[in-house]
mmCIF file of N, CA, C and O in Angstrom:
data_model
loop_
_atom_site.group_PDB
_atom_site.id
_atom_site.type_symbol
_atom_site.label_atom_id
_atom_site.label_comp_id
_atom_site.label_asym_id
_atom_site.label_seq_id
_atom_site.Cartn_x
_atom_site.Cartn_y
_atom_site.Cartn_z
ATOM 1 N N MET A 115 -37.351 31.685 -2.345
ATOM 2 C CA MET A 115 -37.405 31.742 -0.899
ATOM 3 C C MET A 115 -36.857 30.456 -0.285
ATOM 4 O O MET A 115 -36.164 30.494 0.709
ATOM 5 N N TYR A 116 -37.198 29.328 -0.913
ATOM 6 C CA TYR A 116 -36.743 28.026 -0.431
ATOM 7 C C TYR A 116 -35.221 27.945 -0.459
ATOM 8 O O TYR A 116 -34.593 27.520 0.502
ATOM 9 N N ILE A 117 -34.609 28.390 -1.547
ATOM 10 C CA ILE A 117 -33.152 28.333 -1.683
ATOM 11 C C ILE A 117 -32.496 29.306 -0.713
ATOM 12 O O ILE A 117 -31.493 28.985 -0.084
ATOM 13 N N LEU A 118 -33.062 30.500 -0.575
ATOM 14 C CA LEU A 118 -32.502 31.488 0.348
ATOM 15 C C LEU A 118 -32.497 30.948 1.773
ATOM 16 O O LEU A 118 -31.525 31.106 2.499
ATOM 17 N N ARG A 119 -33.565 30.262 2.162
ATOM 18 C CA ARG A 119 -33.638 29.685 3.505
ATOM 19 C C ARG A 119 -32.524 28.660 3.708
ATOM 20 O O ARG A 119 -31.882 28.636 4.755
ATOM 21 N N HIS A 120 -32.261 27.849 2.693
ATOM 22 C CA HIS A 120 -31.197 26.850 2.810
ATOM 23 C C HIS A 120 -29.818 27.502 2.866
ATOM 24 O O HIS A 120 -28.943 27.044 3.599
ATOM 25 N N ILE A 121 -29.625 28.558 2.105
ATOM 26 C CA ILE A 121 -28.343 29.254 2.125
ATOM 27 C C ILE A 121 -28.107 29.877 3.497
ATOM 28 O O ILE A 121 -27.016 29.783 4.055
ATOM 29 N N LEU A 122 -29.125 30.515 4.058
ATOM 30 C CA LEU A 122 -28.982 31.113 5.387
ATOM 31 C C LEU A 122 -28.715 30.049 6.450
ATOM 32 O O LEU A 122 -27.906 30.253 7.355
ATOM 33 N N LEU A 123 -29.378 28.903 6.335
ATOM 34 C CA LEU A 123 -29.131 27.804 7.266
ATOM 35 C C LEU A 123 -27.698 27.296 7.115
ATOM 36 O O LEU A 123 -27.012 27.055 8.104
ATOM 37 N N LEU A 124 -27.242 27.168 5.890
ATOM 38 C CA LEU A 124 -25.873 26.727 5.629
ATOM 39 C C LEU A 124 -24.872 27.679 6.272
ATOM 40 O O LEU A 124 -23.935 27.248 6.948
ATOM 41 N N LEU A 125 -25.072 28.973 6.090
ATOM 42 C CA LEU A 125 -24.140 29.944 6.666
ATOM 43 C C LEU A 125 -24.170 29.935 8.187
ATOM 44 O O LEU A 125 -23.136 30.060 8.828
ATOM 45 N N SER A 126 -25.347 29.764 8.756
ATOM 46 C CA SER A 126 -25.447 29.689 10.219
ATOM 47 C C SER A 126 -24.676 28.501 10.753
ATOM 48 O O SER A 126 -23.922 28.610 11.725
ATOM 49 N N LEU A 127 -24.853 27.361 10.117
ATOM 50 C CA LEU A 127 -24.129 26.165 10.547
ATOM 51 C C LEU A 127 -22.636 26.304 10.313
ATOM 52 O O LEU A 127 -21.825 25.830 11.106
ATOM 53 N N LEU A 128 -22.261 26.961 9.231
ATOM 54 C CA LEU A 128 -20.848 27.185 8.945
ATOM 55 C C LEU A 128 -20.202 28.017 10.041
ATOM 56 O O LEU A 128 -19.142 27.676 10.554
ATOM 57 N N VAL A 129 -20.850 29.095 10.423
ATOM 58 C CA VAL A 129 -20.299 29.965 11.460
ATOM 59 C C VAL A 129 -20.179 29.212 12.779
ATOM 60 O O VAL A 129 -19.169 29.306 13.468
ATOM 61 N N LEU A 130 -21.197 28.429 13.125
ATOM 62 C CA LEU A 130 -21.126 27.642 14.355
ATOM 63 C C LEU A 130 -20.012 26.610 14.294
ATOM 64 O O LEU A 130 -19.285 26.413 15.262
ATOM 65 N N SER A 131 -19.866 25.947 13.148
ATOM 66 C CA SER A 131 -18.819 24.938 13.004
ATOM 67 C C SER A 131 -17.440 25.562 13.094
ATOM 68 O O SER A 131 -16.549 25.028 13.753
ATOM 69 N N LEU A 132 -17.261 26.680 12.411
ATOM 70 C CA LEU A 132 -15.949 27.331 12.432
ATOM 71 C C LEU A 132 -15.610 27.857 13.815
ATOM 72 O O LEU A 132 -14.471 27.777 14.250
ATOM 73 N N SER A 133 -16.594 28.380 14.513
ATOM 74 C CA SER A 133 -16.309 28.886 15.852
ATOM 75 C C SER A 133 -15.970 27.744 16.809
ATOM 76 O O SER A 133 -15.164 27.905 17.720
ATOM 77 N N ALA A 134 -16.556 26.582 16.596
ATOM 78 C CA ALA A 134 -16.238 25.436 17.444
ATOM 79 C C ALA A 134 -14.834 24.917 17.165
ATOM 80 O O ALA A 134 -14.156 24.422 18.057
ATOM 81 N N MET A 135 -14.388 25.030 15.921
ATOM 82 C CA MET A 135 -13.063 24.533 15.549
ATOM 83 C C MET A 135 -11.967 25.567 15.754
ATOM 84 O O MET A 135 -10.787 25.245 15.743
ATOM 85 N N ALA A 136 -12.324 26.829 15.892
ATOM 86 C CA ALA A 136 -11.324 27.885 16.004
ATOM 87 C C ALA A 136 -10.489 27.701 17.263
ATOM 88 O O ALA A 136 -10.984 27.301 18.302
ATOM 89 N N GLN A 137 -9.225 28.029 17.132
ATOM 90 C CA GLN A 137 -8.329 27.913 18.265
ATOM 91 C C GLN A 137 -8.423 29.170 19.127
ATOM 92 O O GLN A 137 -8.987 30.177 18.736
ATOM 93 N N HIS A 138 -7.845 29.100 20.313
ATOM 94 C CA HIS A 138 -7.864 30.214 21.263
ATOM 95 C C HIS A 138 -7.341 31.488 20.600
ATOM 96 O O HIS A 138 -6.346 31.473 19.902
ATOM 97 N N HIS A 139 -8.003 32.620 20.837
ATOM 98 C CA HIS A 139 -7.625 33.935 20.318
ATOM 99 C C HIS A 139 -7.747 34.023 18.801
ATOM 100 O O HIS A 139 -7.013 34.767 18.170
ATOM 101 N N SER A 140 -8.640 33.262 18.214
ATOM 102 C CA SER A 140 -8.862 33.317 16.783
ATOM 103 C C SER A 140 -10.304 33.728 16.512
ATOM 104 O O SER A 140 -11.199 33.427 17.290
ATOM 105 N N ALA A 141 -10.505 34.412 15.419
ATOM 106 C CA ALA A 141 -11.851 34.836 15.056
ATOM 107 C C ALA A 141 -11.925 35.046 13.552
ATOM 108 O O ALA A 141 -10.961 35.489 12.929
ATOM 109 N N LEU A 142 -13.070 34.722 12.982
ATOM 110 C CA LEU A 142 -13.303 34.944 11.559
ATOM 111 C C LEU A 142 -14.317 36.060 11.387
ATOM 112 O O LEU A 142 -15.306 36.134 12.115
ATOM 113 N N LYS A 143 -14.067 36.913 10.420
ATOM 114 C CA LYS A 143 -15.018 37.963 10.080
ATOM 115 C C LYS A 143 -15.414 37.758 8.623
ATOM 116 O O LYS A 143 -14.555 37.757 7.738
ATOM 117 N N PHE A 144 -16.720 37.551 8.397
ATOM 118 C CA PHE A 144 -17.220 37.339 7.048
ATOM 119 C C PHE A 144 -17.570 38.669 6.407
ATOM 120 O O PHE A 144 -18.177 39.538 7.045
ATOM 121 N N GLU A 145 -17.201 38.821 5.132
ATOM 122 C CA GLU A 145 -17.525 40.036 4.395
ATOM 123 C C GLU A 145 -19.039 40.157 4.225
ATOM 124 O O GLU A 145 -19.599 41.219 4.395
ATOM 125 N N ASN A 146 -19.692 39.062 3.857
ATOM 126 C CA ASN A 146 -21.151 39.019 3.705
ATOM 127 C C ASN A 146 -21.663 37.771 4.392
ATOM 128 O O ASN A 146 -21.101 36.695 4.216
ATOM 129 N N THR A 147 -22.728 37.907 5.147
ATOM 130 C CA THR A 147 -23.310 36.735 5.802
ATOM 131 C C THR A 147 -24.623 36.329 5.168
ATOM 132 O O THR A 147 -25.187 35.311 5.512
ATOM 133 N N LYS A 148 -25.121 37.136 4.237
ATOM 134 C CA LYS A 148 -26.352 36.813 3.524
ATOM 135 C C LYS A 148 -26.152 37.055 2.039
ATOM 136 O O LYS A 148 -25.500 38.024 1.645
ATOM 137 N N VAL A 149 -26.728 36.181 1.244
ATOM 138 C CA VAL A 149 -26.730 36.361 -0.197
ATOM 139 C C VAL A 149 -28.114 36.017 -0.703
ATOM 140 O O VAL A 149 -28.658 34.965 -0.377
ATOM 141 N N ASP A 150 -28.689 36.905 -1.469
ATOM 142 C CA ASP A 150 -29.999 36.665 -2.060
ATOM 143 C C ASP A 150 -29.779 36.157 -3.480
ATOM 144 O O ASP A 150 -29.344 36.897 -4.352
ATOM 145 N N PHE A 151 -30.052 34.888 -3.702
ATOM 146 C CA PHE A 151 -29.909 34.316 -5.029
ATOM 147 C C PHE A 151 -31.022 34.794 -5.959
ATOM 148 O O PHE A 151 -30.931 34.640 -7.162
ATOM 149 N N GLY A 152 -32.069 35.366 -5.401
ATOM 150 C CA GLY A 152 -33.191 35.812 -6.214
ATOM 151 C C GLY A 152 -33.931 34.623 -6.801
ATOM 152 O O GLY A 152 -33.840 33.509 -6.323
ATOM 153 N N THR A 153 -34.674 34.872 -7.863
ATOM 154 C CA THR A 153 -35.383 33.804 -8.548
ATOM 155 C C THR A 153 -34.417 33.130 -9.508
ATOM 156 O O THR A 153 -33.798 33.799 -10.339
ATOM 157 N N ILE A 154 -34.298 31.828 -9.391
ATOM 158 C CA ILE A 154 -33.357 31.089 -10.238
ATOM 159 C C ILE A 154 -34.130 30.301 -11.275
ATOM 160 O O ILE A 154 -35.005 29.508 -10.950
ATOM 161 N N ASP A 155 -33.795 30.540 -12.517
ATOM 162 C CA ASP A 155 -34.388 29.810 -13.632
ATOM 163 C C ASP A 155 -33.435 28.684 -13.985
ATOM 164 O O ASP A 155 -32.257 28.927 -14.271
ATOM 165 N N GLU A 156 -33.900 27.460 -13.965
ATOM 166 C CA GLU A 156 -33.031 26.316 -14.254
ATOM 167 C C GLU A 156 -32.398 26.409 -15.635
ATOM 168 O O GLU A 156 -31.314 25.877 -15.861
ATOM 169 N N ALA A 157 -33.054 27.084 -16.560
ATOM 170 C CA ALA A 157 -32.522 27.202 -17.917
ATOM 171 C C ALA A 157 -31.261 28.064 -17.979
ATOM 172 O O ALA A 157 -30.449 27.917 -18.884
ATOM 173 N N THR A 158 -31.067 28.954 -16.996
ATOM 174 C CA THR A 158 -29.884 29.816 -17.007
ATOM 175 C C THR A 158 -28.644 29.105 -16.486
ATOM 176 O O THR A 158 -27.541 29.625 -16.584
ATOM 177 N N GLY A 159 -28.813 27.942 -15.937
ATOM 178 C CA GLY A 159 -27.674 27.159 -15.474
ATOM 179 C C GLY A 159 -27.355 27.381 -14.016
ATOM 180 O O GLY A 159 -28.114 27.981 -13.264
ATOM 181 N N GLU A 160 -26.208 26.902 -13.646
ATOM 182 C CA GLU A 160 -25.766 26.902 -12.264
ATOM 183 C C GLU A 160 -25.485 28.309 -11.748
ATOM 184 O O GLU A 160 -24.900 29.128 -12.444
ATOM 185 N N GLN A 161 -25.895 28.581 -10.531
ATOM 186 C CA GLN A 161 -25.629 29.853 -9.865
ATOM 187 C C GLN A 161 -24.537 29.622 -8.824
ATOM 188 O O GLN A 161 -24.608 28.679 -8.046
ATOM 189 N N ILE A 162 -23.524 30.476 -8.816
ATOM 190 C CA ILE A 162 -22.411 30.340 -7.873
ATOM 191 C C ILE A 162 -22.256 31.642 -7.104
ATOM 192 O O ILE A 162 -22.275 32.723 -7.685
ATOM 193 N N ARG A 163 -22.102 31.531 -5.799
ATOM 194 C CA ARG A 163 -21.830 32.686 -4.957
ATOM 195 C C ARG A 163 -20.568 32.403 -4.154
ATOM 196 O O ARG A 163 -20.360 31.315 -3.646
ATOM 197 N N ARG A 164 -19.728 33.410 -4.058
ATOM 198 C CA ARG A 164 -18.467 33.281 -3.332
ATOM 199 C C ARG A 164 -18.575 34.000 -1.993
ATOM 200 O O ARG A 164 -19.072 35.118 -1.916
ATOM 201 N N PHE A 165 -18.106 33.339 -0.946
ATOM 202 C CA PHE A 165 -18.073 33.914 0.392
ATOM 203 C C PHE A 165 -16.618 34.100 0.791
ATOM 204 O O PHE A 165 -15.772 33.256 0.504
ATOM 205 N N GLU A 166 -16.340 35.213 1.466
ATOM 206 C CA GLU A 166 -14.975 35.511 1.892
ATOM 207 C C GLU A 166 -14.967 35.816 3.389
ATOM 208 O O GLU A 166 -15.857 36.484 3.901
ATOM 209 N N ALA A 167 -13.956 35.286 4.049
ATOM 210 C CA ALA A 167 -13.784 35.553 5.480
ATOM 211 C C ALA A 167 -12.324 35.866 5.749
ATOM 212 O O ALA A 167 -11.433 35.418 5.026
ATOM 213 N N ARG A 168 -12.085 36.643 6.789
ATOM 214 C CA ARG A 168 -10.727 37.029 7.186
ATOM 215 C C ARG A 168 -10.503 36.603 8.630
ATOM 216 O O ARG A 168 -11.375 36.757 9.476
ATOM 217 N N ASN A 169 -9.330 36.071 8.895
ATOM 218 C CA ASN A 169 -8.932 35.732 10.254
ATOM 219 C C ASN A 169 -8.502 37.032 10.939
ATOM 220 O O ASN A 169 -7.448 37.572 10.640
ATOM 221 N N VAL A 170 -9.337 37.529 11.843
ATOM 222 C CA VAL A 170 -9.042 38.781 12.537
ATOM 223 C C VAL A 170 -8.442 38.540 13.923
ATOM 224 O O VAL A 170 -8.238 39.486 14.677
ATOM 225 N N GLY A 171 -8.168 37.281 14.225
ATOM 226 C CA GLY A 171 -7.574 36.939 15.515
ATOM 227 C C GLY A 171 -6.063 36.924 15.448
ATOM 228 O O GLY A 171 -5.450 37.314 14.459
ATOM 229 N N VAL A 172 -5.454 36.441 16.521
ATOM 230 C CA VAL A 172 -3.990 36.388 16.593
ATOM 231 C C VAL A 172 -3.457 34.980 16.374
ATOM 232 O O VAL A 172 -2.253 34.789 16.259
ATOM 233 N N GLY A 173 -4.329 33.986 16.306
ATOM 234 C CA GLY A 173 -3.899 32.605 16.091
ATOM 235 C C GLY A 173 -4.320 32.095 14.723
ATOM 236 O O GLY A 173 -5.200 32.649 14.072
ATOM 237 N N THR A 174 -3.674 31.041 14.286
ATOM 238 C CA THR A 174 -4.008 30.403 13.015
ATOM 239 C C THR A 174 -5.281 29.581 13.176
ATOM 240 O O THR A 174 -5.478 28.916 14.187
ATOM 241 N N ILE A 175 -6.132 29.632 12.166
ATOM 242 C CA ILE A 175 -7.364 28.857 12.144
ATOM 243 C C ILE A 175 -7.247 27.799 11.057
ATOM 244 O O ILE A 175 -6.793 28.090 9.951
ATOM 245 N N VAL A 176 -7.648 26.580 11.380
ATOM 246 C CA VAL A 176 -7.660 25.507 10.393
ATOM 247 C C VAL A 176 -9.110 25.137 10.116
ATOM 248 O O VAL A 176 -9.824 24.691 11.015
ATOM 249 N N VAL A 177 -9.545 25.367 8.884
ATOM 250 C CA VAL A 177 -10.890 24.993 8.461
ATOM 251 C C VAL A 177 -10.750 23.679 7.717
ATOM 252 O O VAL A 177 -10.196 23.628 6.625
ATOM 253 N N LYS A 178 -11.231 22.620 8.332
ATOM 254 C CA LYS A 178 -11.061 21.291 7.755
ATOM 255 C C LYS A 178 -12.135 20.958 6.736
ATOM 256 O O LYS A 178 -11.878 20.256 5.765
ATOM 257 N N GLU A 179 -13.350 21.456 6.978
ATOM 258 C CA GLU A 179 -14.446 21.065 6.112
ATOM 259 C C GLU A 179 -15.584 22.076 6.223
ATOM 260 O O GLU A 179 -15.847 22.611 7.288
ATOM 261 N N ILE A 180 -16.235 22.329 5.103
ATOM 262 C CA ILE A 180 -17.451 23.131 5.073
ATOM 263 C C ILE A 180 -18.488 22.273 4.366
ATOM 264 O O ILE A 180 -18.259 21.810 3.261
ATOM 265 N N VAL A 181 -19.600 22.042 5.026
ATOM 266 C CA VAL A 181 -20.607 21.155 4.450
ATOM 267 C C VAL A 181 -21.941 21.884 4.315
ATOM 268 O O VAL A 181 -22.246 22.799 5.065
ATOM 269 N N SER A 182 -22.712 21.430 3.347
ATOM 270 C CA SER A 182 -24.055 21.945 3.134
ATOM 271 C C SER A 182 -25.042 21.071 3.894
ATOM 272 O O SER A 182 -24.834 19.875 4.055
ATOM 273 N N THR A 183 -26.130 21.669 4.334
ATOM 274 C CA THR A 183 -27.133 20.912 5.075
ATOM 275 C C THR A 183 -28.206 20.334 4.171
ATOM 276 O O THR A 183 -29.104 19.651 4.651
ATOM 277 N N CYS A 184 -28.129 20.607 2.881
ATOM 278 C CA CYS A 184 -29.138 20.053 1.970
ATOM 279 C C CYS A 184 -28.473 19.670 0.647
ATOM 280 O O CYS A 184 -27.369 20.109 0.343
ATOM 281 N N ASP A 185 -29.166 18.861 -0.125
ATOM 282 C CA ASP A 185 -28.621 18.415 -1.402
ATOM 283 C C ASP A 185 -28.742 19.458 -2.499
ATOM 284 O O ASP A 185 -28.194 19.280 -3.586
ATOM 285 N N CYS A 186 -29.437 20.543 -2.248
ATOM 286 C CA CYS A 186 -29.633 21.557 -3.287
ATOM 287 C C CYS A 186 -28.451 22.518 -3.395
ATOM 288 O O CYS A 186 -28.367 23.295 -4.334
ATOM 289 N N THR A 187 -27.528 22.486 -2.448
ATOM 290 C CA THR A 187 -26.342 23.335 -2.511
ATOM 291 C C THR A 187 -25.091 22.493 -2.308
ATOM 292 O O THR A 187 -25.100 21.494 -1.603
ATOM 293 N N VAL A 188 -24.022 22.937 -2.942
ATOM 294 C CA VAL A 188 -22.734 22.265 -2.837
ATOM 295 C C VAL A 188 -21.695 23.320 -2.490
ATOM 296 O O VAL A 188 -21.685 24.406 -3.060
ATOM 297 N N VAL A 189 -20.828 23.008 -1.547
ATOM 298 C CA VAL A 189 -19.761 23.924 -1.148
ATOM 299 C C VAL A 189 -18.449 23.421 -1.725
ATOM 300 O O VAL A 189 -18.098 22.251 -1.571
ATOM 301 N N GLU A 190 -17.718 24.310 -2.390
ATOM 302 C CA GLU A 190 -16.400 23.968 -2.922
ATOM 303 C C GLU A 190 -15.343 24.676 -2.090
ATOM 304 O O GLU A 190 -15.295 25.904 -2.043
ATOM 305 N N TYR A 191 -14.517 23.866 -1.424
ATOM 306 C CA TYR A 191 -13.479 24.422 -0.556
ATOM 307 C C TYR A 191 -12.448 23.351 -0.272
ATOM 308 O O TYR A 191 -12.791 22.205 -0.023
ATOM 309 N N GLY A 192 -11.201 23.721 -0.284
ATOM 310 C CA GLY A 192 -10.126 22.815 0.094
ATOM 311 C C GLY A 192 -9.620 23.191 1.475
ATOM 312 O O GLY A 192 -9.479 24.369 1.794
ATOM 313 N N ALA A 193 -9.365 22.213 2.313
ATOM 314 C CA ALA A 193 -8.910 22.478 3.681
ATOM 315 C C ALA A 193 -7.592 23.235 3.655
ATOM 316 O O ALA A 193 -6.698 22.927 2.876
ATOM 317 N N GLU A 194 -7.494 24.231 4.509
ATOM 318 C CA GLU A 194 -6.261 25.005 4.591
ATOM 319 C C GLU A 194 -6.180 25.720 5.932
ATOM 320 O O GLU A 194 -7.178 25.870 6.624
ATOM 321 N N SER A 195 -4.985 26.180 6.259
ATOM 322 C CA SER A 195 -4.767 26.989 7.455
ATOM 323 C C SER A 195 -4.874 28.458 7.070
ATOM 324 O O SER A 195 -4.380 28.866 6.027
ATOM 325 N N ILE A 196 -5.523 29.224 7.932
ATOM 326 C CA ILE A 196 -5.673 30.653 7.678
ATOM 327 C C ILE A 196 -4.913 31.399 8.764
ATOM 328 O O ILE A 196 -5.282 31.370 9.943
ATOM 329 N N ALA A 197 -3.834 32.042 8.372
ATOM 330 C CA ALA A 197 -2.994 32.795 9.306
ATOM 331 C C ALA A 197 -3.694 34.090 9.700
ATOM 332 O O ALA A 197 -4.612 34.541 9.021
ATOM 333 N N PRO A 198 -3.264 34.701 10.801
ATOM 334 C CA PRO A 198 -3.849 35.980 11.204
ATOM 335 C C PRO A 198 -3.776 37.007 10.070
ATOM 336 O O PRO A 198 -2.785 37.081 9.347
ATOM 337 N N ASN A 199 -4.854 37.748 9.896
ATOM 338 C CA ASN A 199 -5.005 38.789 8.882
ATOM 339 C C ASN A 199 -5.042 38.241 7.452
ATOM 340 O O ASN A 199 -4.923 39.005 6.509
ATOM 341 N N GLN A 200 -5.199 36.943 7.295
ATOM 342 C CA GLN A 200 -5.293 36.337 5.971
ATOM 343 C C GLN A 200 -6.756 36.021 5.675
ATOM 344 O O GLN A 200 -7.537 35.700 6.569
ATOM 345 N N SER A 201 -7.134 36.107 4.397
ATOM 346 C CA SER A 201 -8.504 35.813 3.978
ATOM 347 C C SER A 201 -8.565 34.457 3.298
ATOM 348 O O SER A 201 -7.561 33.951 2.805
ATOM 349 N N PHE A 202 -9.769 33.883 3.262
ATOM 350 C CA PHE A 202 -10.011 32.691 2.473
ATOM 351 C C PHE A 202 -11.406 32.788 1.870
ATOM 352 O O PHE A 202 -12.253 33.528 2.359
ATOM 353 N N CYS A 203 -11.614 32.072 0.775
ATOM 354 C CA CYS A 203 -12.886 32.104 0.067
ATOM 355 C C CYS A 203 -13.397 30.693 -0.132
ATOM 356 O O CYS A 203 -12.631 29.740 -0.195
ATOM 357 N N PHE A 204 -14.717 30.580 -0.277
ATOM 358 C CA PHE A 204 -15.320 29.331 -0.675
ATOM 359 C C PHE A 204 -16.550 29.642 -1.512
ATOM 360 O O PHE A 204 -17.162 30.702 -1.370
ATOM 361 N N ASP A 205 -16.875 28.732 -2.426
ATOM 362 C CA ASP A 205 -17.989 28.922 -3.340
ATOM 363 C C ASP A 205 -19.154 28.030 -2.941
ATOM 364 O O ASP A 205 -18.955 26.896 -2.522
ATOM 365 N N VAL A 206 -20.355 28.561 -3.092
ATOM 366 C CA VAL A 206 -21.572 27.814 -2.860
ATOM 367 C C VAL A 206 -22.331 27.779 -4.173
ATOM 368 O O VAL A 206 -22.563 28.827 -4.790
ATOM 369 N N LYS A 207 -22.672 26.575 -4.611
ATOM 370 C CA LYS A 207 -23.428 26.410 -5.872
ATOM 371 C C LYS A 207 -24.816 25.937 -5.537
ATOM 372 O O LYS A 207 -25.025 25.162 -4.657
#
């Protein structure tokens, strides 16, 4: 439950950050906005979830950074421009 709460907080902040950085007539649509990591056993190793979003607007979106709000999760993403109708992915560990 603790990890799920942090993941949901991370996604909420991500959406707010991306919407603040989005240019006029641009919009992102996420395939999934929630992921249930379930019960994680440390012995099974690292858990990774991939998030995908598509630029459904008419302008290019530049995502400069995606950050986690806690030390228990790490986001892997390289800055890039997302053209209209193009998708991008990022991993959360």
